[in-house]
Coordinates of C-alpha atoms and ligand atoms in Angstrom, one line a residue:
X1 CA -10.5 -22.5 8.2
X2 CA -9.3 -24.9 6.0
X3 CA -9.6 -29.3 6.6
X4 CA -8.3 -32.4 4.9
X5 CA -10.0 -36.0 4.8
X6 CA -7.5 -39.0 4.6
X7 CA -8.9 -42.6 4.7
X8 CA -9.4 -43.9 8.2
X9 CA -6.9 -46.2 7.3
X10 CA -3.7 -46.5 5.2
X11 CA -1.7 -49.4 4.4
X12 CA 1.2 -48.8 2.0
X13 CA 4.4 -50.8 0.8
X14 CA 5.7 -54.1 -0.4
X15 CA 3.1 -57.3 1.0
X16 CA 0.7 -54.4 2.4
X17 CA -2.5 -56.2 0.7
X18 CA -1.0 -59.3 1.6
X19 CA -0.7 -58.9 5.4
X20 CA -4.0 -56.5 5.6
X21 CA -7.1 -58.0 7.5
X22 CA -9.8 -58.6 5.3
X23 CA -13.2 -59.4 6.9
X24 CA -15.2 -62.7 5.7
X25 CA -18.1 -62.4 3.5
X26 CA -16.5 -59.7 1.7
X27 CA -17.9 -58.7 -1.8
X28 CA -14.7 -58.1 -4.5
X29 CA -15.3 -55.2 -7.0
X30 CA -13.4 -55.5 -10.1
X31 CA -12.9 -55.5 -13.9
X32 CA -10.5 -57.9 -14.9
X33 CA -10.3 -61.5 -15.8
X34 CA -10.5 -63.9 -13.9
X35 CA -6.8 -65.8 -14.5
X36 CA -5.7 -62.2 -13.1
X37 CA -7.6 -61.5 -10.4
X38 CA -7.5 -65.4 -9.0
X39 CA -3.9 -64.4 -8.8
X40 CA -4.4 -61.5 -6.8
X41 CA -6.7 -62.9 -4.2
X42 CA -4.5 -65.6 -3.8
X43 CA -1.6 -63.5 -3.1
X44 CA -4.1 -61.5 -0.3
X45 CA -5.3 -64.6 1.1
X46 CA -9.2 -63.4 0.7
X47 CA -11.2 -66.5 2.0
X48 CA -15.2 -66.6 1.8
X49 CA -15.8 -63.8 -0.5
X50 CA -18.5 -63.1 -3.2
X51 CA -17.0 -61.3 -6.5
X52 CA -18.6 -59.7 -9.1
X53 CA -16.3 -58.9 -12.4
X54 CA -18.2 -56.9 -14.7
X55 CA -17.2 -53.6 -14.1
X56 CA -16.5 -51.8 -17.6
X57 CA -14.5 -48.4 -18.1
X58 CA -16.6 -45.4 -17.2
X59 CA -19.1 -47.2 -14.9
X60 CA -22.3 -45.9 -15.1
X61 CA -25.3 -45.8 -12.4
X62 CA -26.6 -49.0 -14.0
X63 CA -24.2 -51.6 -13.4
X64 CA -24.3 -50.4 -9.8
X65 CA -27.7 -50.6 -9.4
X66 CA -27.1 -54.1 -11.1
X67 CA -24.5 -54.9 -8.1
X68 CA -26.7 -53.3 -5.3
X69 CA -29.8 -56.1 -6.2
X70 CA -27.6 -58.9 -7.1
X71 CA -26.2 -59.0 -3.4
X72 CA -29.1 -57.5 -1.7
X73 CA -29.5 -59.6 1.4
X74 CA -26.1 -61.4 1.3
X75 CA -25.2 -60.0 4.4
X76 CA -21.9 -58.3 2.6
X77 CA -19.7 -57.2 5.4
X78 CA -17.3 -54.8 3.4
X79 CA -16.4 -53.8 -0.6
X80 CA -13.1 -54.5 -1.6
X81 CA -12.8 -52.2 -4.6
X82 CA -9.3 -54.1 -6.4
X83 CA -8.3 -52.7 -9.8
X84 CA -8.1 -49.1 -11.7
X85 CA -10.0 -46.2 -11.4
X86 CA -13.5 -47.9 -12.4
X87 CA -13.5 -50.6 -10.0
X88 CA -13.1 -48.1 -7.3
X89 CA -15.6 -45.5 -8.4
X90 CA -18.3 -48.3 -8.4
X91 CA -17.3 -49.2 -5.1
X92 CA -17.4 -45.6 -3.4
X93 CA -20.8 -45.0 -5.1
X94 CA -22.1 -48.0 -4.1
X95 CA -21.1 -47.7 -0.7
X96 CA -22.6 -44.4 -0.6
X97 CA -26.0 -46.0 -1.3
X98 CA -25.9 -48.9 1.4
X99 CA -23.6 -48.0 3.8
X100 CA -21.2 -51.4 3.6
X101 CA -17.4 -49.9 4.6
X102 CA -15.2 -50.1 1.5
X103 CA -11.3 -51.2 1.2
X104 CA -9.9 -49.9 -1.8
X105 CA -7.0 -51.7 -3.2
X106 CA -5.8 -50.0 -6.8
X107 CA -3.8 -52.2 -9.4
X108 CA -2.7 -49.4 -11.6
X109 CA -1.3 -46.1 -9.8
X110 CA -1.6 -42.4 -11.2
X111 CA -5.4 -41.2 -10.2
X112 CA -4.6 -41.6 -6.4
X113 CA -8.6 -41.9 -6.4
X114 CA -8.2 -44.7 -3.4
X115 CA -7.4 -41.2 -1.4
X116 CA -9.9 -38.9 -2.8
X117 CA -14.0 -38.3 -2.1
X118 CA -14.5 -38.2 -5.8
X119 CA -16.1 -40.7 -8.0
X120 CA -16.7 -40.6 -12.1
X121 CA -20.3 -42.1 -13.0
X122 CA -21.8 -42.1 -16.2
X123 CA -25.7 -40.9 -15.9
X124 CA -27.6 -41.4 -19.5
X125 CA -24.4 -42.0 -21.6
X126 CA -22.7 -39.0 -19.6
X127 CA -19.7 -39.2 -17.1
X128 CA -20.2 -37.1 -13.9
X129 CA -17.5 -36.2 -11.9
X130 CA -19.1 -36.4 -7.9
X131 CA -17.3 -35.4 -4.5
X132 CA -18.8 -36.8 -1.4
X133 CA -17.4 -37.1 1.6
X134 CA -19.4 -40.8 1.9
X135 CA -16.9 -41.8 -1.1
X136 CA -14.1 -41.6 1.3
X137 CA -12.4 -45.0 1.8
X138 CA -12.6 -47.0 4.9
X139 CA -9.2 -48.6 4.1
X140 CA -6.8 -47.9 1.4
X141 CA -4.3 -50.1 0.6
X142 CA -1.7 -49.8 -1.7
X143 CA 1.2 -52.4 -2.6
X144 CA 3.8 -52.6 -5.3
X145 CA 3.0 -56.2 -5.9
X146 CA 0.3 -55.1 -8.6
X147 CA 2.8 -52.9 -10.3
X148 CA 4.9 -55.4 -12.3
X149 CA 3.0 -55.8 -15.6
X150 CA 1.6 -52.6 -15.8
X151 CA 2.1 -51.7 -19.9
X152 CA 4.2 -49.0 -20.7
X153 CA 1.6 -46.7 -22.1
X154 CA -0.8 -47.2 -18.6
X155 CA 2.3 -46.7 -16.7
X156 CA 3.4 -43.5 -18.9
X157 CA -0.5 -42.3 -18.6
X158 CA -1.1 -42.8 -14.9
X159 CA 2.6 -41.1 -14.1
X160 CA 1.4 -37.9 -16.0
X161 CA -1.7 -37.6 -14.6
X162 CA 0.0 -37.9 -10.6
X163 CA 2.4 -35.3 -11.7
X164 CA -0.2 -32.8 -13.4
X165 CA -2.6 -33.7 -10.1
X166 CA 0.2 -32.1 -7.7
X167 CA 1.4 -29.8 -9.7
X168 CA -2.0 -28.4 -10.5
X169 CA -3.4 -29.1 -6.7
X170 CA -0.4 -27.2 -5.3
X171 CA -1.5 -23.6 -7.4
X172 CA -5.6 -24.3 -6.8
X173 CA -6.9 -21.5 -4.8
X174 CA -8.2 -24.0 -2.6
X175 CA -4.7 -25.2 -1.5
X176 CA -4.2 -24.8 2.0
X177 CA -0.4 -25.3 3.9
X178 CA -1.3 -29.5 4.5
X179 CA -2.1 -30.0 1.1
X180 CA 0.4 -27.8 -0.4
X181 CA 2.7 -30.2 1.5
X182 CA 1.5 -33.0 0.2
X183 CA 1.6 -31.8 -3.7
X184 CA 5.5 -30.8 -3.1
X185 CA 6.4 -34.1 -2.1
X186 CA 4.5 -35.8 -4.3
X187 CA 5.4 -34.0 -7.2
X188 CA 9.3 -34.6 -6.0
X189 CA 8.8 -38.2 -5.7
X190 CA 6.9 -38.4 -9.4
X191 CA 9.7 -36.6 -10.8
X192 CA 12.6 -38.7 -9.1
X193 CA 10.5 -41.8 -10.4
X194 CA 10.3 -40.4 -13.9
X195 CA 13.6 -38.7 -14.8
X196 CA 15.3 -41.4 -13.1
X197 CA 13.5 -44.8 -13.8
X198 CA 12.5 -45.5 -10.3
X199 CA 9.5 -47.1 -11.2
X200 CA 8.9 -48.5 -7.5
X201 CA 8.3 -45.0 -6.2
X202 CA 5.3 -44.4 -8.7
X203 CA 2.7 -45.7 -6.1
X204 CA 4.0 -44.0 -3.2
X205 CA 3.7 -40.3 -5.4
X206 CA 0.2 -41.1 -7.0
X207 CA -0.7 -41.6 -3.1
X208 CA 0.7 -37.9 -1.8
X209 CA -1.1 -36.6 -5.5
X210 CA -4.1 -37.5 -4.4
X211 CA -3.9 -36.6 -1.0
X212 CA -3.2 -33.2 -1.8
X213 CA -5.5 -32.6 -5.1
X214 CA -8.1 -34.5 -3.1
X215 CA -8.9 -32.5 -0.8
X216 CA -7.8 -29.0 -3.1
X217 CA -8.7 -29.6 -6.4
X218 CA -7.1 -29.7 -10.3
X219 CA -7.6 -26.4 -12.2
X220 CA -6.9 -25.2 -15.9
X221 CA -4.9 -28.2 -17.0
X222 CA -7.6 -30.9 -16.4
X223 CA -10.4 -28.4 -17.8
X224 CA -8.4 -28.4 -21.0
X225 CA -8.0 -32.1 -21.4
X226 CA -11.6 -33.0 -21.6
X227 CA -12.0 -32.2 -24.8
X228 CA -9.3 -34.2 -26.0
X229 CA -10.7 -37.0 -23.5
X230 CA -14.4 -36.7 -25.6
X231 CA -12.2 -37.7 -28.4
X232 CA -11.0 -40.9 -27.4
X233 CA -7.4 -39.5 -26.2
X234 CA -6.1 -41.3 -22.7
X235 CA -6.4 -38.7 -19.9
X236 CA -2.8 -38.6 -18.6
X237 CA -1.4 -38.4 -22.3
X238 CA -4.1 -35.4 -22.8
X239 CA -2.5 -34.0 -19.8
X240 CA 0.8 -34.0 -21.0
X241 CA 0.3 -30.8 -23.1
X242 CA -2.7 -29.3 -21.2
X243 CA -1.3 -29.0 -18.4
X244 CA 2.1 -27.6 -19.7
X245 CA 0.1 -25.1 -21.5
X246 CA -2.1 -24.5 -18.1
X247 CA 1.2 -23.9 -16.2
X248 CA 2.8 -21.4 -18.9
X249 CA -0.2 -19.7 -18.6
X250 CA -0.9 -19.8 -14.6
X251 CA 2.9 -18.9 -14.3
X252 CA 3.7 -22.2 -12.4
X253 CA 6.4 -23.0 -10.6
X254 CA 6.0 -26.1 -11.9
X255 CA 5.9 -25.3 -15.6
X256 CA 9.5 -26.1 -16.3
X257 CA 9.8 -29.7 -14.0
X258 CA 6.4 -31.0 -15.2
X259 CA 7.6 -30.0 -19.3
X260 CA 10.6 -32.6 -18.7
X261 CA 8.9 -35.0 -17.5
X262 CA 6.7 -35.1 -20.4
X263 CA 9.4 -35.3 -22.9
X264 CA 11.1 -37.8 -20.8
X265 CA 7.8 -39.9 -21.5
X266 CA 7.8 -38.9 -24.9
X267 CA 4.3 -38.0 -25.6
X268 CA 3.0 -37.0 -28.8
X269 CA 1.8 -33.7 -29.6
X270 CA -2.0 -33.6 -29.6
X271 CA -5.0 -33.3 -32.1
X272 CA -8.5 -32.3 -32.1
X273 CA -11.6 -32.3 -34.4
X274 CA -13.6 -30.0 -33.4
X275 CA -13.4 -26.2 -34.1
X276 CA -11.2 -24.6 -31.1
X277 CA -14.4 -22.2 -30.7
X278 CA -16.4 -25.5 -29.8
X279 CA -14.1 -26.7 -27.5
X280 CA -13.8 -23.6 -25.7
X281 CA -17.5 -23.6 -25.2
X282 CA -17.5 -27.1 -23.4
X283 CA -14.7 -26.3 -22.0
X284 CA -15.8 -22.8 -20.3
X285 CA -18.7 -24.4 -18.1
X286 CA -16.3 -26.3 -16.0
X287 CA -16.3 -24.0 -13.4
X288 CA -15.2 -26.7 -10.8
X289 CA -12.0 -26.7 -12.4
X290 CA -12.0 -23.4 -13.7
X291 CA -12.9 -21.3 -10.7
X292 CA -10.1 -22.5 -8.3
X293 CA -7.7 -21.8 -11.2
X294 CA -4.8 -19.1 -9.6
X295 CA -5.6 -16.9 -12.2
X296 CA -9.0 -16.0 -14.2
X297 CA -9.7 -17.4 -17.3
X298 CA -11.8 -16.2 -20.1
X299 CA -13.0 -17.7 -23.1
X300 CA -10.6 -16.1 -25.5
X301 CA -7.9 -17.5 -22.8
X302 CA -9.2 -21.5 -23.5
X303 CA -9.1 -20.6 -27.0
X304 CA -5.6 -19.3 -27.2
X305 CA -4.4 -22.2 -24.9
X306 CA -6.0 -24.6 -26.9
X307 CA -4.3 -23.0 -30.4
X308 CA -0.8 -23.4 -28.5
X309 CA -1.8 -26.8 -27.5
X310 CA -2.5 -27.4 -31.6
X311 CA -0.4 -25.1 -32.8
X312 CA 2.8 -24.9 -32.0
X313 CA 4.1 -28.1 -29.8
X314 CA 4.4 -27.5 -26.0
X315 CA 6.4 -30.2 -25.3
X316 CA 9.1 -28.7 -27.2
Ligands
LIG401 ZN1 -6.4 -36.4 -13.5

C-alpha cells in the first residue's frame, strides 16, 4: 500500500497569484519589508487583510504563539503564508494549532515546502524538522512573478536543493511508482533549467521536487549536510557536495547528472570545524533520513563520506 497527499488545490504559472481568489479578512504571513511585500499584495489584489511581518529565519514556537494571541478573535478567515521557507513553516504550524485553512504562496523556489506536510520549528534554541499531515496546504500557489530579483546565490541555493530533493526522493526506500514519477520529471526539468539557463522553469521543478520527496523522503545526502548547516553553511550549497558524495556512495543513477549541475553552479568545495568523529555522531541519529537510505549506513560510512566531502573535492 503505498499513498500521496497533494494540496487540495494547485495554482501554477504566470498571474497564478494574481487571478487566485483570496477570501476577505485574510491574515498575511511574511518576513520581508514592507516596500516588498506592499508590491506583492498589490499585484494579488488582497483587499481587507490583517498582516503580521515579523517572521525571522528558523521560526521558532514563540513567534507563533506570538501570532496565535495577537489575532485571537479577529475572526481570520484563512493564512496566506507569502515568502520563503519560514513564512510558510509558521503558517502550517500555526494552522495546525487553530484550524484556519492556509494558502501558501512562496517567493523563493527550491524547498517545494508549499507541497510538503513538513514544517522546521525551533523548540528552545533547536530546529525540529515535523511531518503532519495538518501541515498540508489548503491552496498552493505558485507564480513566476516573484522570481525576478531573486539574488544569484538564493537562486543557486534553492536550485541545488530541488535537484538533490528528487534525486534523493527518487532512491528513498519509501519511493513508491507516483512519486518516483514525480522526482524523474522534476529532476529533468531542474536540470534543463540549470545546464541551460532556463531560469523560468525553476518553479515548475521545485514544485514536482517536493511533490515527490514530500510524500517519500530525502536520505543520506541531506543527513550529511546538517553538520555543515550547524556551521552557518546555506543548505543547498551544503548539498552540493553531500549529496554528490551520498549518490557515489548509494550508487545513484543520479550521481553523474546531479555532479554537473553542481559545477555548472560553481560551488565551492566545503569546510568544517569539528572533528569528522563529532560530526558523524550528530550525524548518525538521524535515522529519519538515514533509515530510508537505499543502502545501510554505518558510522565508519558518515565518516569516510564526510573525509571525501573534506578531502578530496567531489565536485571535481
Ligand atoms: Zn532540502
Amino acid at each position: 500500500m503505498w499513498k500521496i497527499l497533494i494540496p487540495k488545490k494547485i495554482a501554477y504559472g504566470e498571474n497564478a497569484a494574481k487571478e487566485f481568489d483570496y477570501p476577505e479578512n485574510a491574515l498575511i504571513i511574511t518576513t520581508t519589508e514592507s516596500k516588498i511585500y506592499e508590491k506583492w499584495i498589490e499585484y494579488m489584489g488582497i483587499k481587507n487583510y490583517h498582516i503580521y511581518d515579523k517572521v525571522t529565519p528558523d521560526p521558532a514556537i514563540e513567534t507563533i504563539e506570538t501570532i496565535k494571541n495577537e489575532f485571537d478573535g479577529k475572526n481570520v478567515s484563512c493564512y496566506i503564508g507569502l515568502g520563503g521557507g519560514s513564512s510558510l513553516d509558521v503558517c502550517k504550524y500555526l494552522s495546525k494549532m487553530t484550524g484556519v485553512p492556509k494558502i501558501l504562496i512562496p517567493t523563493t523556489f527550491g524547498t517545494g515546502a508549499e507541497m510538503t506536510t513538513y514544517a522546521v520549528i525551533s523548540f528552545d534554541h533547536k530546529k525540529k524538522l515535523l511531518q503532519d499531515e495538518a501541515f498540508l496546504a489548503d491552496a498552493a500557489v505558485i507564480d513566476p512573478y516573484f522570481l525576478p530579483g531573486t539574488p544569484f546565490n538564493i537562486m543557486r541555493n534553492s536550485a541545488c536543493d530541488a535537484a538533490a530533493q528528487a534525486s534523493e526522493g527518487y532512491d528513498s526506500k519509501l519511493a513508491n511508482p507516483l512519486t518516483k514519477l514525480f522526482c524523474k520529471e522534476a529532476f529533468d526539468i531542474l536540470e534543463d533549467a540549470i545546464i541551460h539557463d532556463k531560469p523560468e522553469l525553476l518553479p515548475y521543478g521545485a514544485m514536482l521536487s517536493g511533490i515527490g520527496f514530500g510524500n517519500s523522503s530525502t536520505t543520506l545526502g541531506h543527513a550529511l549536510s546538517y553538520v555543515f548547516s550547524n556551521e552557518g553553511v546555506p543548505h543547498g550549497y551544503s548539498l552540493s557536495s553531500c549529496t554528490n558524495v551520498a549518490h557515489k556512495f548509494n550508487n545513484s543513477i543520479y550521481y553523474d547528472r546531479f555532479k554537473k549541475i553542481c559545477q555548472k553552479l560553481k560551488f565551492e568545495p566545503l569546510k568544517l570545524n569539528q572533528s569528522l568523529d563529532a560530526a558523524a555522531d550528530v550525524i548518525m541519529p538521524d535515522r529519519g533520513h538515514l533509515d530510508n537510505n537505499p543502502r545501510e549506513v554505518t558510522k565508519q560510512d558518515i565518516i569516510k563520506c564526510l573525509d571525501e566531502i573534506l578531502n578530496s573535492n567531489p565536485l571535481t
